[in-house]
CSV table of C-alpha atoms in Angstrom, one decimal:
chain,number,residue,atom,x,y,z
K,119,MET,CA,23.0,1.6,-3.4
K,120,GLY,CA,23.7,-2.2,-2.4
K,121,SER,CA,21.9,-4.1,-0.1
K,122,GLU,CA,22.3,-7.0,2.3
K,123,MET,CA,19.6,-9.1,3.8
K,124,CYS,CA,19.6,-11.4,6.7
K,125,ILE,CA,16.8,-14.0,6.9
K,126,ARG,CA,15.9,-14.6,10.5
K,127,ASP,CA,12.7,-16.4,11.5
K,128,ARG,CA,9.9,-13.8,11.4
K,129,TYR,CA,11.9,-10.8,10.4
K,130,HIS,CA,14.7,-9.6,8.1
K,131,ILE,CA,17.5,-7.1,8.2
K,132,ILE,CA,18.7,-4.8,5.4
K,133,GLU,CA,21.4,-2.5,5.2
K,134,LYS,CA,21.2,0.5,3.0
K,135,ASP,CA,22.8,3.9,2.8
K,136,GLY,CA,24.7,2.9,6.2
K,137,ALA,CA,21.6,2.3,8.0
K,138,LYS,CA,20.2,-0.9,9.4
K,139,ILE,CA,16.6,-1.6,8.8
K,140,ALA,CA,14.6,-4.5,10.4
K,141,PHE,CA,11.4,-5.6,8.9
K,142,ILE,CA,9.3,-7.2,11.2
K,143,GLY,CA,6.5,-9.6,9.5
K,144,LEU,CA,3.7,-10.7,11.5
K,145,SER,CA,0.5,-12.6,10.3
K,146,GLN,CA,-2.6,-13.0,12.5
K,147,SER,CA,-6.3,-13.1,11.8
K,148,ALA,CA,-8.0,-10.2,13.6
K,149,ARG,CA,-11.3,-10.2,11.6
K,150,PHE,CA,-14.2,-9.1,13.8
K,151,ASN,CA,-12.2,-9.8,17.0
K,152,SER,CA,-10.1,-6.9,18.3
K,153,VAL,CA,-8.8,-9.4,21.4
K,154,ILE,CA,-6.7,-11.0,18.8
K,155,ASN,CA,-4.7,-7.8,18.0
K,156,LYS,CA,-3.1,-7.8,21.0
K,157,ASN,CA,-1.6,-11.1,19.9
K,158,PHE,CA,0.3,-9.8,17.1
K,159,ILE,CA,1.3,-6.5,18.9
K,160,ASP,CA,2.8,-8.5,21.7
K,161,GLU,CA,4.5,-10.7,19.2
K,162,GLY,CA,5.9,-7.7,17.5
K,163,ASN,CA,7.2,-5.9,20.6
K,164,LYS,CA,9.0,-9.2,21.5
K,165,TYR,CA,11.3,-8.9,18.2
K,166,ILE,CA,11.5,-5.2,18.6
K,167,SER,CA,13.2,-6.2,22.2
K,168,GLU,CA,15.6,-8.3,20.3
K,169,LEU,CA,16.5,-5.9,17.9
K,170,LYS,CA,16.4,-2.5,19.0
K,171,SER,CA,20.2,-2.3,20.3
K,172,SER,CA,21.4,-3.6,16.9
K,173,VAL,CA,19.5,-2.0,14.2
K,174,ASP,CA,18.6,1.8,13.2
K,175,ILE,CA,14.9,1.7,12.1
K,176,ILE,CA,12.3,-1.0,12.9
K,177,VAL,CA,9.3,-1.6,10.6
K,178,MET,CA,6.6,-3.8,11.4
K,179,LEU,CA,4.8,-5.3,8.4
K,180,ILE,CA,1.6,-6.5,9.6
K,181,ASN,CA,-1.2,-8.4,7.1
K,182,VAL,CA,-4.1,-7.6,9.0
K,183,LEU,CA,-6.6,-4.9,9.6
K,184,ASP,CA,-8.8,-4.2,12.4
K,185,GLU,CA,-11.9,-4.4,10.6
K,186,ASN,CA,-14.4,-3.3,13.0
K,187,LYS,CA,-12.5,0.0,13.5
K,188,LEU,CA,-12.0,0.5,9.8
K,189,CYS,CA,-15.7,0.0,9.1
K,190,ARG,CA,-17.1,2.5,11.4
K,191,TYR,CA,-14.4,5.1,10.1
K,192,LEU,CA,-15.4,4.4,6.4
K,193,GLU,CA,-19.4,4.6,7.3
K,194,ALA,CA,-18.7,8.0,8.9
K,195,TYR,CA,-16.3,9.7,6.1
K,196,GLN,CA,-16.8,7.7,3.0
K,197,PRO,CA,-20.2,8.5,1.4
K,198,GLY,CA,-22.7,5.8,0.5
K,199,PHE,CA,-20.2,3.0,2.6
K,200,LYS,CA,-22.0,0.4,4.3
K,201,GLY,CA,-20.5,-2.7,6.4
K,202,PRO,CA,-19.7,-5.2,7.3
K,203,ILE,CA,-16.5,-5.7,5.9
K,204,VAL,CA,-13.9,-8.3,5.1
K,205,ALA,CA,-10.4,-7.4,4.1
K,206,THR,CA,-8.2,-9.7,2.1
K,207,LYS,CA,-4.4,-8.7,1.6
K,208,PHE,CA,-3.0,-8.7,-2.2
K,209,PRO,CA,0.1,-11.0,-2.5
K,210,GLY,CA,1.7,-7.5,-4.5
K,211,GLY,CA,1.5,-4.1,-3.7
K,212,GLN,CA,5.5,-3.5,-3.6
K,213,SER,CA,6.2,-2.1,0.0
K,214,ASN,CA,3.0,-0.6,0.7
K,215,PRO,CA,0.4,-3.2,2.3
K,216,THR,CA,-2.8,-3.2,-0.2
K,217,PHE,CA,-5.9,-4.9,0.6
K,218,LYS,CA,-9.5,-5.6,-1.1
K,219,ILE,CA,-12.1,-4.2,1.0
K,220,GLU,CA,-15.7,-6.3,0.3
K,221,SER,CA,-18.4,-4.7,1.6
K,222,SER,CA,-22.3,-4.0,1.3
K,223,ALA,CA,-21.7,-1.1,-0.9
K,224,GLY,CA,-19.4,-3.2,-3.1
K,225,PRO,CA,-15.6,-4.0,-3.4
K,226,PHE,CA,-12.8,-1.3,-2.8
K,227,VAL,CA,-9.0,-1.2,-2.3
K,228,LEU,CA,-7.1,0.0,0.5
K,229,ARG,CA,-3.6,0.9,0.3
K,230,ARG,CA,-1.7,1.6,3.5
K,231,GLN,CA,2.0,2.7,4.8
K,232,PRO,CA,3.3,-0.3,6.8
K,233,PRO,CA,3.0,0.8,10.5
K,234,GLY,CA,6.4,1.7,12.4
K,235,LYS,CA,8.9,4.2,12.1
K,236,LEU,CA,9.6,5.1,8.6
K,237,LEU,CA,12.1,7.1,6.6
K,238,LYS,CA,11.0,10.9,5.8
K,239,SER,CA,10.0,9.9,2.0
K,240,ALA,CA,9.2,6.4,2.3
K,241,HIS,CA,5.7,5.1,1.4
K,242,ALA,CA,4.1,8.2,0.6
K,243,VAL,CA,0.9,6.7,-0.2
K,244,ASP,CA,-0.7,10.5,0.1
K,245,ARG,CA,1.5,11.3,-2.8
K,246,GLU,CA,0.1,8.2,-4.6
K,247,TYR,CA,-3.4,9.6,-3.8
K,248,ARG,CA,-2.7,13.0,-5.0
K,249,VAL,CA,-1.1,11.3,-8.4
K,250,LEU,CA,-3.9,9.1,-9.1
K,251,GLU,CA,-6.4,12.1,-8.3
K,252,ALA,CA,-4.8,14.6,-10.6
K,253,LEU,CA,-4.2,12.1,-13.3
K,254,SER,CA,-8.3,11.1,-13.3
K,255,GLU,CA,-8.3,14.9,-15.2
K,256,THR,CA,-6.7,13.2,-18.4
K,257,ASP,CA,-7.0,10.5,-20.6
K,258,VAL,CA,-4.7,8.3,-18.6
K,259,PRO,CA,-7.0,5.2,-17.1
K,260,VAL,CA,-6.5,5.4,-13.5
K,261,ALA,CA,-8.9,3.8,-10.6
K,262,GLU,CA,-10.8,6.6,-8.9
K,263,VAL,CA,-9.7,7.5,-5.7
K,264,TYR,CA,-12.4,8.1,-2.9
K,265,HIS,CA,-10.7,9.1,0.5
K,266,LEU,CA,-7.5,9.9,2.2
K,267,CYS,CA,-6.9,9.0,5.9
K,268,LYS,CA,-3.9,10.6,7.8
K,269,ASP,CA,-4.9,9.6,11.1
K,270,PRO,CA,-2.8,6.7,12.1
K,271,ASP,CA,-5.2,5.9,15.1
K,272,VAL,CA,-7.4,4.5,12.6
K,273,ILE,CA,-5.5,1.4,11.6
K,274,GLY,CA,-1.8,2.2,12.6
K,275,SER,CA,-0.7,4.0,9.6
K,276,MET,CA,-2.0,6.4,6.9
K,277,PHE,CA,-4.0,4.9,4.2
K,278,TYR,CA,-6.5,5.7,0.9
K,279,ILE,CA,-9.6,4.3,-0.4
K,280,MET,CA,-9.7,3.7,-4.0
K,281,GLU,CA,-12.0,2.1,-6.8
K,282,TYR,CA,-11.4,-1.9,-7.3
K,283,CYS,CA,-10.7,-2.7,-11.0
K,284,ASP,CA,-10.8,-6.0,-12.0
K,285,GLY,CA,-8.6,-6.9,-15.0
K,286,ASN,CA,-5.6,-8.5,-16.5
K,287,ILE,CA,-2.1,-8.3,-14.4
K,288,HIS,CA,1.1,-8.9,-16.2
K,289,TRP,CA,4.1,-9.6,-13.6
K,290,SER,CA,6.9,-9.6,-16.0
K,291,SER,CA,7.7,-6.4,-18.1
K,292,ALA,CA,8.5,-9.0,-21.1
K,293,LEU,CA,4.6,-9.8,-21.4
K,294,GLU,CA,5.2,-13.4,-22.1
K,295,ASP,CA,1.4,-14.1,-21.6
K,296,LEU,CA,0.4,-11.8,-24.8
K,297,GLU,CA,0.0,-13.4,-27.9
K,298,SER,CA,2.1,-11.8,-30.2
K,299,ASN,CA,4.8,-9.3,-30.8
K,300,GLU,CA,2.5,-6.8,-32.2
K,301,HIS,CA,0.2,-6.9,-29.3
K,302,ARG,CA,3.2,-6.4,-26.8
K,303,SER,CA,4.6,-3.4,-29.0
K,304,HIS,CA,1.0,-1.9,-28.4
K,305,CYS,CA,1.1,-2.0,-24.6
K,306,TYR,CA,4.6,-0.7,-24.7
K,307,ASP,CA,3.5,2.1,-26.7
K,308,GLU,CA,0.6,2.9,-24.3
K,309,MET,CA,2.8,2.7,-21.4
K,310,ASN,CA,5.1,5.3,-23.1
K,311,ARG,CA,2.0,7.6,-23.7
K,312,VAL,CA,0.7,7.3,-20.4
K,313,LEU,CA,4.2,8.0,-18.8
K,314,SER,CA,4.5,11.0,-21.2
K,315,VAL,CA,1.1,12.5,-20.2
K,316,SER,CA,1.5,11.5,-16.4
K,317,TYR,CA,4.8,13.6,-16.3
K,318,THR,CA,3.6,16.7,-18.2
K,319,HIS,CA,0.2,16.7,-16.1
K,320,LEU,CA,1.8,16.2,-12.7
K,321,ARG,CA,4.5,18.8,-13.4
K,322,ALA,CA,1.7,21.2,-13.7
K,323,HIS,CA,0.0,20.3,-10.7
K,324,GLU,CA,2.3,19.3,-8.0
K,325,THR,CA,4.1,22.1,-6.0
K,326,PRO,CA,8.0,21.8,-5.7
K,327,GLU,CA,7.9,20.2,-2.0
K,328,HIS,CA,5.5,17.6,-3.7
K,329,LEU,CA,7.9,16.6,-6.4
K,330,GLY,CA,10.8,15.7,-3.9
């Protein structure tokens, strides 16, 4: 499945499986000031007006959170959570925006769907949540998941809260940062073990509709 990308100012367009998909990238600081939210919404609406006649799907990639609203929600639904909070977006996270949430109760991680109209099976953070929750019953080392929110009115899309784990991140599959081939081989062996346990355990837990 090939794709073509067209870079234009604050958005880009890809063609995939016969559909034209526009991604709008917006970044404003909304920290403790809900008035600023209107700025990036207005900016996004301007691009939507430009694009809606020429593409099939529009996805808004907003790199901010309404921290006040999120804090009130987490204090109500996450046991022991206490604000105020500061949300900082991680540079990675693949296609699901991921944030470090610093709070009076300690650091957490929030992983969300991007806002906008999405393909039916795309950006399934609820599936991620179920996978991590199921793997916590095994010897696969995973971060603890705390809460899944399916209400898009809180921050604009579905999200979940998980444990923040500080550690080493290897961006390259070649593992050039490791000292020796022996160390690299150990990491690959462990990766294969984890994948084997994950597949076997999840097949036993997931229903057919969740496996699709």
